[in-house]
Each structure stands twice: as C-alpha cells, then as structure tokens.
CSV table of C-alpha atoms and ligand atoms in Angstrom, one decimal:
chain,number,residue,atom,x,y,z
A,1,MET,CA,53.0,-71.5,-102.7
A,2,HIS,CA,55.4,-74.7,-104.4
A,3,CYS,CA,57.0,-75.3,-107.1
A,4,VAL,CA,58.0,-78.5,-108.3
A,5,ASN,CA,61.4,-79.7,-108.1
A,6,SER,CA,62.6,-76.1,-107.9
A,7,GLY,CA,65.4,-77.6,-105.5
A,8,ARG,CA,66.4,-79.7,-108.5
A,9,TRP,CA,66.3,-76.8,-111.0
A,10,ARG,CA,68.7,-74.7,-108.2
A,11,ARG,CA,71.0,-77.6,-108.5
A,12,ALA,CA,71.3,-77.9,-111.6
A,13,VAL,CA,71.9,-74.3,-112.1
A,14,ALA,CA,74.7,-74.1,-109.2
A,15,VAL,CA,76.3,-77.1,-110.7
A,16,GLU,CA,76.3,-75.1,-114.4
A,17,GLU,CA,77.9,-71.8,-112.9
A,18,ARG,CA,80.7,-73.7,-111.7
A,19,ASN,CA,81.0,-75.8,-114.9
A,20,PRO,CA,79.0,-74.1,-117.9
A,21,GLN,CA,80.1,-76.6,-120.8
A,22,ILE,CA,77.0,-78.4,-122.0
A,23,ILE,CA,77.0,-81.9,-121.4
A,24,PRO,CA,76.1,-84.2,-124.5
A,25,ARG,CA,72.6,-85.8,-124.3
A,26,SER,CA,70.6,-88.5,-126.2
A,27,VAL,CA,66.9,-87.1,-126.8
A,28,SER,CA,63.5,-88.4,-127.8
A,29,ILE,CA,60.6,-86.5,-129.3
A,30,LEU,CA,57.2,-87.5,-129.0
A,31,GLY,CA,55.3,-85.7,-131.7
A,32,SER,CA,58.9,-85.0,-133.9
A,33,THR,CA,56.6,-84.3,-137.2
A,34,GLY,CA,54.6,-81.4,-135.6
A,35,SER,CA,55.6,-77.6,-135.5
A,36,ILE,CA,57.1,-78.1,-131.8
A,37,GLY,CA,58.8,-81.4,-132.6
A,38,CYS,CA,60.2,-80.1,-135.9
A,39,ASN,CA,61.6,-76.8,-134.7
A,40,THR,CA,63.3,-78.9,-131.6
A,41,LEU,CA,65.2,-81.0,-134.8
A,42,GLU,CA,66.3,-78.0,-136.0
A,43,ILE,CA,67.7,-76.6,-133.3
A,44,ILE,CA,69.3,-80.4,-132.4
A,45,GLN,CA,70.7,-79.6,-136.1
A,46,HIS,CA,72.7,-76.9,-135.2
A,47,HIS,CA,74.3,-78.9,-132.5
A,48,ALA,CA,75.0,-82.0,-133.8
A,49,ASP,CA,78.0,-82.2,-131.3
A,50,ILE,CA,75.7,-82.2,-128.3
A,51,PHE,CA,72.7,-84.1,-129.4
A,52,THR,CA,72.0,-87.9,-130.3
A,53,ILE,CA,68.5,-89.2,-131.1
A,54,GLU,CA,67.2,-92.1,-129.2
A,55,ALA,CA,63.4,-92.4,-130.6
A,56,LEU,CA,61.1,-90.5,-132.8
A,57,THR,CA,57.0,-90.7,-132.8
A,58,ALA,CA,54.7,-89.4,-135.2
A,59,TYR,CA,50.7,-90.1,-135.9
A,60,SER,CA,50.6,-90.5,-139.7
A,61,ASN,CA,52.7,-88.5,-141.2
A,62,VAL,CA,54.7,-91.0,-142.3
A,63,GLU,CA,57.1,-89.3,-145.2
A,64,ARG,CA,58.3,-86.6,-142.9
A,65,LEU,CA,59.1,-89.2,-140.5
A,66,VAL,CA,61.2,-91.2,-143.0
A,67,GLY,CA,62.9,-87.8,-143.8
A,68,GLN,CA,63.9,-87.2,-140.1
A,69,VAL,CA,65.0,-90.5,-139.4
A,70,LYS,CA,67.3,-90.5,-142.4
A,71,ARG,CA,68.8,-87.2,-141.3
A,72,PHE,CA,68.7,-87.8,-137.4
A,73,LYS,CA,69.5,-91.7,-137.7
A,74,PRO,CA,67.3,-92.5,-134.1
A,75,LYS,CA,67.8,-95.9,-132.8
A,76,LEU,CA,63.9,-96.4,-132.8
A,77,ALA,CA,61.2,-94.9,-135.0
A,78,VAL,CA,57.4,-95.3,-134.0
A,79,ILE,CA,54.4,-94.0,-136.5
A,80,GLY,CA,50.9,-94.2,-134.2
A,81,ASP,CA,48.9,-95.5,-137.5
A,82,HIS,CA,49.4,-99.1,-138.0
A,83,LYS,CA,48.1,-98.4,-141.8
A,84,LYS,CA,51.2,-96.7,-142.4
A,85,TYR,CA,53.6,-98.9,-140.7
A,86,GLN,CA,54.4,-101.2,-144.1
A,87,THR,CA,55.3,-97.6,-145.7
A,88,LEU,CA,57.6,-96.9,-143.1
A,89,LYS,CA,59.3,-100.3,-142.9
A,90,GLU,CA,60.3,-100.6,-146.5
A,91,ALA,CA,61.4,-96.8,-146.4
A,92,LEU,CA,63.9,-97.3,-143.3
A,93,SER,CA,64.6,-101.1,-144.6
A,94,GLY,CA,69.0,-101.1,-145.1
A,95,THR,CA,68.9,-98.3,-142.1
A,96,THR,CA,69.9,-98.8,-138.3
A,97,THR,CA,66.8,-97.6,-137.1
A,98,CYS,CA,64.3,-100.0,-135.2
A,99,VAL,CA,60.7,-99.3,-136.5
A,100,ALA,CA,57.6,-100.0,-134.7
A,101,ALA,CA,53.9,-99.0,-135.0
A,102,GLY,CA,50.9,-98.2,-132.5
A,103,ARG,CA,50.0,-97.0,-129.4
A,104,GLU,CA,51.8,-99.0,-127.0
A,105,ALA,CA,55.1,-99.1,-129.2
A,106,ILE,CA,54.9,-94.8,-128.8
A,107,VAL,CA,54.7,-95.4,-124.9
A,108,GLU,CA,57.6,-98.1,-125.6
A,109,ALA,CA,59.7,-95.2,-127.2
A,110,ALA,CA,58.7,-93.0,-124.3
A,111,SER,CA,60.3,-95.5,-121.9
A,112,ARG,CA,63.8,-95.8,-123.9
A,113,PRO,CA,66.7,-94.4,-122.1
A,114,ALA,CA,66.9,-90.9,-123.3
A,115,ASP,CA,68.3,-88.4,-121.1
A,116,TRP,CA,66.0,-85.9,-122.3
A,117,THR,CA,62.8,-85.9,-123.4
A,118,MET,CA,60.3,-83.4,-125.8
A,119,ALA,CA,56.6,-84.3,-124.8
A,120,ALA,CA,55.4,-82.7,-128.2
A,121,ILE,CA,52.1,-84.6,-129.0
A,122,VAL,CA,48.9,-82.7,-129.5
A,123,GLY,CA,46.1,-83.4,-126.9
A,124,ALA,CA,44.9,-85.8,-124.4
A,125,ALA,CA,46.4,-88.7,-127.0
A,126,GLY,CA,49.8,-87.9,-125.2
A,127,LEU,CA,49.1,-88.9,-122.0
A,128,GLU,CA,50.3,-92.3,-121.4
A,129,PRO,CA,53.8,-91.5,-123.4
A,130,THR,CA,54.1,-88.1,-121.4
A,131,PHE,CA,53.7,-90.4,-118.1
A,132,ALA,CA,56.1,-93.1,-119.3
A,133,ALA,CA,58.7,-90.4,-119.9
A,134,ILE,CA,58.1,-88.8,-116.8
A,135,ARG,CA,58.6,-92.1,-114.6
A,136,ARG,CA,61.7,-92.6,-116.3
A,137,GLY,CA,63.0,-90.0,-113.5
A,138,LYS,CA,65.0,-87.9,-116.3
A,139,VAL,CA,64.4,-84.5,-117.9
A,140,VAL,CA,61.0,-83.8,-119.8
A,141,ALA,CA,60.4,-80.7,-121.8
A,142,LEU,CA,56.8,-80.3,-121.6
A,143,ALA,CA,54.9,-78.7,-124.5
A,144,ASN,CA,51.9,-81.0,-124.6
A,145,LYS,CA,49.7,-79.0,-122.1
A,146,GLU,CA,46.7,-80.6,-122.8
A,147,CYS,CA,48.4,-83.5,-120.7
A,148,LEU,CA,48.6,-81.4,-117.9
A,149,VAL,CA,45.6,-79.7,-118.0
A,150,SER,CA,43.7,-83.0,-118.4
A,151,ALA,CA,46.0,-85.0,-115.3
A,152,GLY,CA,47.2,-81.9,-113.4
A,153,ASN,CA,47.6,-83.1,-109.7
A,154,ILE,CA,48.1,-86.7,-110.7
A,155,MET,CA,51.0,-85.5,-113.2
A,156,MET,CA,52.7,-83.5,-110.9
A,157,GLU,CA,52.9,-86.2,-108.3
A,158,GLU,CA,54.6,-88.6,-110.8
A,159,VAL,CA,56.9,-85.6,-111.2
A,160,ARG,CA,57.8,-85.7,-107.7
A,161,ALA,CA,57.5,-89.6,-107.3
A,162,ALA,CA,60.2,-90.0,-110.2
A,163,GLY,CA,62.3,-87.1,-109.4
A,164,THR,CA,61.8,-86.2,-113.1
A,165,THR,CA,62.8,-82.4,-113.8
A,166,LEU,CA,60.2,-80.9,-116.1
A,167,LEU,CA,60.7,-77.7,-118.0
A,168,PRO,CA,58.1,-75.8,-119.5
A,169,VAL,CA,58.2,-75.3,-123.1
A,170,ASP,CA,55.0,-73.5,-123.8
A,171,SER,CA,56.5,-69.8,-124.0
A,172,GLU,CA,54.6,-68.4,-121.6
A,173,HIS,CA,55.7,-70.9,-118.9
A,174,ASN,CA,59.5,-70.5,-119.8
A,175,ALA,CA,59.5,-67.1,-119.6
A,176,ILE,CA,58.3,-67.3,-116.4
A,177,PHE,CA,60.5,-70.2,-115.2
A,178,GLN,CA,63.4,-67.9,-116.2
A,179,VAL,CA,62.4,-64.9,-114.2
A,180,PHE,CA,60.4,-66.7,-111.3
A,181,ASP,CA,62.4,-66.7,-108.1
A,182,PHE,CA,62.3,-69.9,-107.1
A,183,GLU,CA,64.5,-69.4,-103.7
A,184,SER,CA,61.8,-67.0,-102.1
A,185,PRO,CA,58.6,-67.8,-103.9
A,186,GLU,CA,56.9,-65.8,-101.2
A,187,SER,CA,58.7,-62.4,-102.5
A,188,ILE,CA,56.3,-63.4,-105.6
A,189,GLU,CA,53.0,-61.0,-105.8
A,190,LYS,CA,51.6,-63.0,-108.8
A,191,ILE,CA,52.6,-64.1,-112.5
A,192,ILE,CA,51.2,-62.3,-115.6
A,193,LEU,CA,50.5,-64.2,-118.6
A,194,THR,CA,50.5,-62.5,-121.9
A,195,ALA,CA,48.5,-63.0,-125.1
A,196,SER,CA,48.7,-61.9,-128.4
A,197,GLY,CA,44.7,-61.9,-128.6
A,198,GLY,CA,44.8,-64.4,-131.4
A,199,PRO,CA,43.2,-63.3,-134.8
A,200,PHE,CA,40.1,-61.9,-133.8
A,201,ARG,CA,41.1,-60.0,-130.9
A,202,ASP,CA,39.4,-56.9,-132.2
A,203,MET,CA,36.4,-58.6,-134.0
A,204,ASP,CA,32.6,-58.4,-133.3
A,205,ARG,CA,31.2,-61.7,-132.1
A,206,LEU,CA,28.5,-61.5,-135.0
A,207,VAL,CA,31.5,-61.4,-137.5
A,208,MET,CA,33.0,-63.9,-135.4
A,209,ALA,CA,30.1,-66.3,-135.7
A,210,HIS,CA,31.0,-67.0,-139.6
A,211,VAL,CA,34.9,-67.2,-139.2
A,212,THR,CA,36.3,-70.3,-141.1
A,213,PRO,CA,38.8,-72.6,-140.2
A,214,ALA,CA,41.2,-70.9,-142.6
A,215,GLN,CA,41.1,-67.6,-141.0
A,216,ALA,CA,41.1,-69.4,-137.4
A,217,VAL,CA,44.7,-71.1,-137.9
A,218,ALA,CA,46.5,-67.7,-139.8
A,219,HIS,CA,47.7,-66.5,-136.4
A,220,PRO,CA,49.0,-63.0,-136.7
A,221,ASN,CA,52.6,-64.0,-134.5
A,222,TRP,CA,52.9,-67.5,-134.4
A,223,ASN,CA,53.0,-70.4,-136.8
A,224,MET,CA,51.8,-73.2,-135.0
A,225,GLY,CA,49.9,-76.9,-135.5
A,226,ALA,CA,45.9,-76.1,-136.5
A,227,LYS,CA,44.7,-77.3,-132.8
A,228,ILE,CA,46.7,-74.9,-131.1
A,229,SER,CA,46.3,-72.2,-133.6
A,230,VAL,CA,42.5,-72.5,-133.0
A,231,ASP,CA,42.7,-72.6,-129.1
A,232,SER,CA,44.5,-69.3,-129.6
A,233,ALA,CA,41.9,-67.8,-132.1
A,234,THR,CA,39.2,-68.9,-129.0
A,235,LEU,CA,41.9,-67.8,-126.2
A,236,MET,CA,40.8,-71.5,-124.8
A,237,ASN,CA,44.6,-71.7,-125.3
A,238,LYS,CA,44.8,-69.0,-122.5
A,239,GLY,CA,42.4,-70.6,-120.3
A,240,LEU,CA,44.6,-74.0,-120.8
A,241,GLU,CA,47.9,-71.8,-120.0
A,242,LEU,CA,46.2,-70.8,-116.7
A,243,ILE,CA,45.5,-74.2,-115.6
A,244,GLU,CA,49.0,-74.9,-116.7
A,245,ALA,CA,50.3,-71.9,-115.2
A,246,HIS,CA,48.8,-73.2,-111.6
A,247,TYR,CA,50.1,-76.9,-111.6
A,248,LEU,CA,53.6,-76.0,-113.1
A,249,PHE,CA,54.4,-72.7,-110.5
A,250,GLY,CA,51.9,-74.4,-107.6
A,251,LEU,CA,49.7,-70.3,-107.7
A,252,GLY,CA,46.2,-70.0,-107.3
A,253,THR,CA,44.1,-67.8,-110.0
A,254,ALA,CA,44.1,-64.8,-107.9
A,255,GLN,CA,48.3,-64.8,-108.6
A,256,ILE,CA,47.7,-65.4,-112.1
A,257,GLU,CA,46.7,-62.4,-114.4
A,258,ILE,CA,46.2,-62.4,-118.4
A,259,LEU,CA,46.9,-59.4,-120.4
A,260,ILE,CA,46.7,-58.7,-123.8
A,261,HIS,CA,49.7,-57.8,-125.6
A,262,PRO,CA,49.5,-57.9,-129.3
A,263,GLN,CA,53.2,-57.5,-130.4
A,264,SER,CA,54.2,-61.1,-128.4
A,265,VAL,CA,57.2,-59.6,-127.8
A,266,ILE,CA,57.3,-59.9,-123.5
A,267,HIS,CA,56.2,-63.4,-123.4
A,268,SER,CA,55.3,-63.5,-119.6
A,269,MET,CA,56.1,-61.7,-116.1
A,270,VAL,CA,56.6,-62.2,-112.8
A,271,ALA,CA,55.4,-59.3,-110.6
A,272,TYR,CA,57.5,-59.1,-107.1
A,273,VAL,CA,56.1,-57.7,-103.8
A,274,ASP,CA,58.4,-54.7,-103.8
A,275,GLY,CA,57.3,-53.2,-107.1
A,276,SER,CA,59.6,-55.1,-109.5
A,277,VAL,CA,58.6,-56.8,-112.7
A,278,LEU,CA,60.8,-59.6,-114.3
A,279,ALA,CA,60.1,-60.0,-117.9
A,280,GLN,CA,61.5,-62.4,-120.4
A,281,LEU,CA,61.5,-61.0,-124.2
A,282,GLY,CA,62.0,-62.3,-127.6
A,283,ALA,CA,61.0,-62.8,-130.9
A,284,PRO,CA,57.3,-64.9,-131.5
A,285,ASP,CA,59.5,-68.1,-132.2
A,286,MET,CA,59.5,-71.4,-130.4
A,287,ARG,CA,62.8,-72.0,-131.1
A,288,THR,CA,63.9,-69.6,-128.4
A,289,PRO,CA,62.2,-71.4,-125.6
A,290,ILE,CA,63.0,-75.0,-127.2
A,291,ALA,CA,66.8,-73.8,-127.2
A,292,HIS,CA,66.3,-72.6,-123.6
A,293,VAL,CA,65.1,-76.3,-122.4
A,294,LEU,CA,67.5,-78.2,-124.8
A,295,GLY,CA,70.6,-76.4,-123.6
A,296,TRP,CA,69.2,-76.0,-119.7
A,297,PRO,CA,70.9,-75.1,-117.6
A,298,ALA,CA,73.3,-73.7,-119.9
A,299,ARG,CA,72.2,-71.7,-122.5
A,300,ILE,CA,72.6,-72.9,-126.6
A,301,SER,CA,72.1,-70.5,-129.5
A,302,ALA,CA,69.1,-70.2,-132.0
A,303,PRO,CA,68.6,-69.2,-135.3
A,304,THR,CA,66.1,-66.9,-134.4
A,305,THR,CA,65.2,-63.1,-135.2
A,306,LYS,CA,66.9,-61.0,-132.7
A,307,LEU,CA,64.4,-58.2,-131.2
A,308,ASP,CA,65.0,-54.7,-132.6
A,309,PHE,CA,63.5,-52.6,-130.0
A,310,ALA,CA,63.9,-49.3,-132.4
A,311,LYS,CA,61.9,-50.7,-135.3
A,312,ILE,CA,59.2,-52.2,-132.7
A,313,GLY,CA,58.7,-48.7,-131.6
A,314,GLN,CA,55.7,-49.6,-128.7
A,315,LEU,CA,54.6,-52.3,-127.0
A,316,THR,CA,50.7,-52.0,-125.8
A,317,PHE,CA,48.8,-54.0,-123.7
A,318,GLU,CA,44.8,-54.3,-122.6
A,319,PRO,CA,43.0,-56.6,-120.7
A,320,PRO,CA,40.6,-59.5,-122.0
A,321,ASP,CA,37.6,-59.1,-123.1
A,322,LEU,CA,35.7,-62.6,-121.7
A,323,ASN,CA,32.4,-61.6,-122.8
A,324,ARG,CA,33.5,-62.1,-126.7
A,325,PHE,CA,35.7,-64.6,-125.7
A,326,PRO,CA,34.0,-66.8,-123.1
A,327,ALA,CA,36.2,-69.6,-123.4
A,328,MET,CA,38.9,-68.2,-121.1
A,329,ARG,CA,36.4,-67.6,-118.4
A,330,LEU,CA,35.1,-71.5,-119.0
A,331,ALA,CA,38.5,-72.3,-118.4
A,332,SER,CA,39.0,-70.5,-115.0
A,333,GLN,CA,35.6,-71.9,-113.8
A,334,ALA,CA,37.2,-75.4,-114.8
A,335,LEU,CA,40.0,-74.9,-112.5
A,336,ALA,CA,37.9,-73.2,-109.7
A,337,SER,CA,36.0,-76.3,-109.8
A,338,GLY,CA,38.6,-79.2,-109.4
A,339,GLY,CA,37.9,-82.6,-109.9
A,340,GLY,CA,37.5,-83.4,-113.2
A,341,ALA,CA,36.1,-80.3,-114.6
A,342,PRO,CA,40.1,-79.5,-116.2
A,343,THR,CA,39.8,-83.1,-118.0
A,344,ILE,CA,36.1,-82.3,-119.4
A,345,LEU,CA,37.1,-79.2,-120.8
A,346,ASN,CA,40.1,-80.3,-122.1
A,347,ALA,CA,38.5,-83.2,-123.7
A,348,ALA,CA,35.5,-81.0,-125.0
A,349,ASN,CA,37.4,-78.5,-126.3
A,350,GLU,CA,39.3,-81.1,-128.4
A,351,VAL,CA,35.9,-82.7,-129.8
A,352,ALA,CA,34.8,-79.2,-130.5
A,353,VAL,CA,38.0,-78.0,-132.0
A,354,GLN,CA,38.3,-80.8,-134.3
A,355,GLY,CA,34.3,-80.3,-135.4
A,356,PHE,CA,34.9,-76.5,-136.3
A,357,LEU,CA,38.2,-77.7,-138.2
A,358,SER,CA,35.9,-80.4,-140.0
A,359,GLY,CA,33.1,-77.9,-140.8
A,360,ALA,CA,30.4,-79.5,-138.5
A,361,ILE,CA,30.2,-76.5,-136.4
A,362,GLY,CA,30.7,-72.6,-136.3
A,363,PHE,CA,33.9,-70.8,-134.6
A,364,LEU,CA,31.4,-69.4,-131.6
A,365,ASP,CA,30.2,-73.1,-131.0
A,366,ILE,CA,33.2,-74.2,-129.8
A,367,ALA,CA,33.1,-72.3,-126.5
A,368,LEU,CA,29.2,-73.7,-126.5
A,369,VAL,CA,29.9,-77.6,-126.8
A,370,VAL,CA,32.8,-76.7,-123.5
A,371,GLU,CA,30.1,-75.3,-122.0
A,372,LYS,CA,27.4,-77.4,-122.3
A,373,THR,CA,29.7,-80.5,-121.8
A,374,LEU,CA,30.8,-79.0,-118.1
A,375,ASP,CA,27.6,-78.2,-117.4
A,376,LYS,CA,26.2,-82.1,-117.8
A,377,LEU,CA,29.1,-83.6,-116.6
A,378,GLN,CA,30.6,-81.7,-113.7
A,379,GLY,CA,30.9,-83.5,-110.5
A,380,ASP,CA,33.0,-86.4,-111.8
A,381,SER,CA,36.5,-86.4,-109.8
A,382,VAL,CA,39.8,-87.9,-110.8
A,383,GLY,CA,42.1,-89.8,-108.8
A,384,SER,CA,44.5,-91.7,-111.0
A,385,LEU,CA,45.2,-91.7,-114.6
A,386,CYS,CA,42.8,-94.2,-115.1
A,387,ASP,CA,40.1,-92.2,-113.9
A,388,VAL,CA,41.6,-89.3,-116.3
A,389,ARG,CA,40.5,-91.7,-119.5
A,390,ARG,CA,37.3,-92.4,-118.3
A,391,VAL,CA,36.2,-88.8,-117.6
A,392,ASP,CA,38.1,-88.2,-121.0
A,393,LEU,CA,36.1,-90.4,-122.9
A,394,LEU,CA,32.8,-89.7,-121.5
A,395,SER,CA,33.6,-85.9,-122.1
A,396,ARG,CA,34.3,-86.8,-125.7
A,397,CYS,CA,31.5,-88.7,-126.3
A,398,THR,CA,29.1,-85.9,-124.7
A,399,ALA,CA,30.6,-83.2,-126.5
A,400,GLN,CA,30.3,-85.2,-129.7
A,401,GLY,CA,26.5,-85.8,-129.0
A,402,PHE,CA,26.4,-81.3,-129.1
A,403,VAL,CA,28.4,-81.3,-131.9
A,404,GLU,CA,26.2,-83.5,-134.0
A,405,THR,CA,23.0,-81.4,-132.5
A,406,ALA,CA,24.5,-78.0,-132.7
B,1,NAD,P1,51.2,-80.4,-134.7
B,1,NAD,O1,49.7,-80.4,-134.4
B,1,NAD,O2,52.0,-79.8,-135.2
B,1,NAD,O3,52.4,-81.9,-134.2
B,1,NAD,C1,51.0,-82.8,-133.4
B,1,NAD,C2,52.4,-83.8,-133.2
B,1,NAD,O4,51.6,-84.7,-132.6
B,1,NAD,C3,52.8,-84.8,-134.5
B,1,NAD,O5,53.6,-85.1,-134.5
B,1,NAD,C4,51.4,-85.8,-134.9
B,1,NAD,O6,51.9,-86.8,-135.2
B,1,NAD,C5,51.3,-86.0,-133.0
B,1,NAD,N1,50.5,-86.6,-133.0
B,1,NAD,C6,49.0,-86.1,-133.0
B,1,NAD,N2,48.3,-87.3,-132.9
B,1,NAD,C7,48.3,-88.4,-132.1
B,1,NAD,C8,48.2,-89.3,-131.7
B,1,NAD,N3,46.8,-89.6,-131.4
B,1,NAD,N4,48.9,-90.2,-131.0
B,1,NAD,C9,50.0,-90.0,-131.1
B,1,NAD,N5,50.8,-88.6,-131.7
B,1,NAD,C10,49.8,-88.3,-132.3
B,1,NAD,O7,51.1,-79.5,-133.1
B,1,NAD,P2,52.4,-78.5,-132.4
B,1,NAD,O8,51.3,-77.4,-132.5
B,1,NAD,O9,53.1,-78.9,-132.4
B,1,NAD,O10,51.9,-78.7,-130.9
B,1,NAD,C11,52.1,-80.0,-130.0
B,1,NAD,C12,51.9,-79.8,-128.4
B,1,NAD,O11,52.8,-78.5,-128.0
B,1,NAD,C13,50.6,-78.8,-128.5
B,1,NAD,O12,49.6,-79.8,-127.2
B,1,NAD,C14,50.6,-77.6,-128.2
B,1,NAD,O13,49.5,-77.1,-126.9
B,1,NAD,C15,51.8,-77.3,-127.5
B,1,NAD,N6,52.3,-76.4,-128.0
B,1,NAD,C16,52.8,-75.6,-129.3
B,1,NAD,C17,53.2,-74.7,-129.6
B,1,NAD,C18,53.9,-74.4,-131.2
B,1,NAD,O14,54.0,-73.1,-131.0
B,1,NAD,N7,53.2,-74.9,-132.0
B,1,NAD,C19,53.7,-73.6,-128.5
B,1,NAD,C20,53.3,-74.0,-127.3
B,1,NAD,C21,52.6,-75.3,-126.9
B,2,MG,MG1,51.7,-70.4,-124.9
C-alpha cells in the first residue's frame, strides 16, 4: 500500500505542530461559480486576512462570476463560454482584474502562481486545468473526482513527479485523510466509505423507473450541483468515490468497504488491525472539508452547524443494495478491469446523466447506458492524458448513441 505524498503531508504537519499560525496564501478556484466554488469563497470571506485570490474561472454563469470578481478582486477572471466574454469584459471594465475566455484561458488560469488551487470544475472538462495546477508543484485541493476516475494513474504520476500536495475535498476522502495513519499504513485493515443512500434509498425499482430530474437532484442531506446529485441518487457517486479512494490512498477494492449511513454524520472511517475504528464526524456541510483543506495543516473556523448528538439520537447503518443500484457494481467492475474502463465508465456516466437531466432517458437508463458502453468498448488502455482524451471522446460518442436509442 502506498499513499502519495504522505511524506509531504507528514512533514507539513510536523512544521505546523511547531508553528501553528496560518501562513497567508494566494488561491485560485477552478469552477468558482459552482456549489464547491461558492462554498470555498464563503470560507475565504471569513478569513480575508489570510487569503488573496489569484484567479477565478467559470463556464457560463457570467453574472455570478462578475459578482465574485467585484467582491474578491482576483488578478484574473476567465469564462469558459466565448459567447459570454463581451458581457464579462464590459461588466469588469475599470476594475484591476484581467479577463479572458475559452478553454485555453482556463488552463492558463490554472497555471498562474497561486499557492493553493481548488479544482472544482465538474466532470472530465476539468482534466487539463487540474493537470496544469498539479504541474505547478504546489497544493491542489481536489473536488473534481471525475478527473481522478478518468485519469487516475496518470494524474497520480503527475502529482508525484511535480511534488504536488493533493488534498481530498470530497467529504468521505477528506474524512479518511483526517484519520488515516500515514506513518504505519500496514496497521490499516480497511477504510469504510459511508453513503447516505440518496433520495431513492428505499424505493422499489418499478417506482424508480419514473422518477423525474427534480426528484433526483433533491438530495435529502447535501446541497450540491445537479450532476453529483444525480450520481448520488444512482449511487454512481459512491462508485466514483471507490475509484477515487483507490488512487488517493493506494488501497485495493478488498480494503474499501461501502456502507449506507442515512444520517450522513459519520463521513467515513478507517478500521485498524487491532479492532479500533477511527471516524470523522460533522454536519453534512461541505464547508467543513473545504475549511479543512484551506487551512491545512492548521485548522480554521467554518460557519457550519455544529453537531448536537443528543438531538441526533441515533446513527444507523445498512449494506448497499447492488441489485437496486447497479451503478456501484459497474464502477467496482471498471476498477477491477483497469486500463481504460474507469475512463469509459466516467464519460458514459456524464453523457447518461446529461441525457436524464434533459429528459431524453429515464433514471434507470443511466446505469444501462454506462453498462452498454463498457461492454462495447472495454479493452482500450490509457497511458497518457492524450489517450484519456481519446477514450473519453469515443466513450461519449458511443454513450450518446445509446441515449438516442434508449
Ligand atoms: P457545479 O455544477 O455546482 O459547479 C461546477 C463548476 O464547474 C461551475 O463553476 C461551472 O461553471 C464549471 N464548469 C462546468 N462545466 C465546465 C466546463 N466545460 N469547463 C470549465 N468549467 C466548467 O458542481 P459542484 O457540485 O460544485 O461539483 C464540482 C466538483 O466537485 C464535481 O466533480 C463534484 O463531483 C465534486 N464534489 C462536489 C460536492 C458538492 O457538495 N457539490 C461534494 C464532493 C465533490
Ligand atoms: Mg462524497
């Protein structure tokens, strides 16, 4: 078992123990207008004495980006959609912020000299910008799990080569990061990823066949972007997180357990060989893991609801049902198959989720489209970012075909 940069994590913690004040740092946020991006800016606003903003990027929500720029005064603001460039430029004329548009400009923003970068673009669209941030050899907080699923080995190799510190933002992986003994990984028996079970946890598949996008994005515990909300409803999110955990913590599937925990209070656990189980708990609020990675290795305050255990009363657990939620099984199989299978899984899922959100296919078709795409394309291998892009594109075309004929 290995853990990338665990030595670096250890060193930074040791420095922090001697000198616990927080060092001022410049920050870039890739995907600043999304759910993770906005939450990150909210924490930064609470600690304006520590953080300055280097760059903010968004795809199309120009109004929100303009508001963020006026409040946080980054050096650079980029909008992905060229059609929105003129609006951005006019709204920010007279400010000190440089503006740009397009994919290359987002990669350029990720390459700027920030001490700390939040990678919070949704989907494989975040691949090039996240890689650009990693190559700078500083700190990258990773929310964009699809990148790691799609290009796992290649991304971790870049992290090692650049000496980058990769901090997990996903609540489960952040929880494990907080309680994982990097000094003696051999003492770890397994990690336990918890899952809320999503809005359809108890629903029969006959009923699930007819759920609407509005029902699927209404998560019972978490407030998130549309794509990850649908992934949480199909449990593909937990499948993606299984693959994410594999790459981040260097564990095989036999050492990663998934457990349904409807209250979302325990965010994940590490089980040790002596029978001890260490867990991280908190309210289901992404501002906690975001504050953790923003302040790391120190702790900074976050305006979150604190847990009231007497009020919570009880915490419950149950095994996941892979028959009602086949997406999780597909993800596990893709990880076991290796090669390009996780890239195919991720791309097909992105297309299928989009198909469901636009009304082209039903909820149960999401996993079906992913399964058919995996069956048709399995075997492709990926050895470079170029390969990942090629397999990703092919998978998208294939999955789109299945969406259109579903
Ligand atoms: P979101 O949809 O709310 O925001 C996505 C951001 O990415 C927006 O700023 C958008 O402008 C930008 N974006 C979208 N398409 C783009 C493109 N083609 N090019 C450049 N930028 C683009 O998503 P989110 O919920 O904030 O999730 C972001 C990432 O974090 C996802 O990978 C998700 O799985 C992960 N994550 C989110 C949460 C959560 O609570 N929201 C929790 C854990 C992990
Ligand atoms: Mg998660």
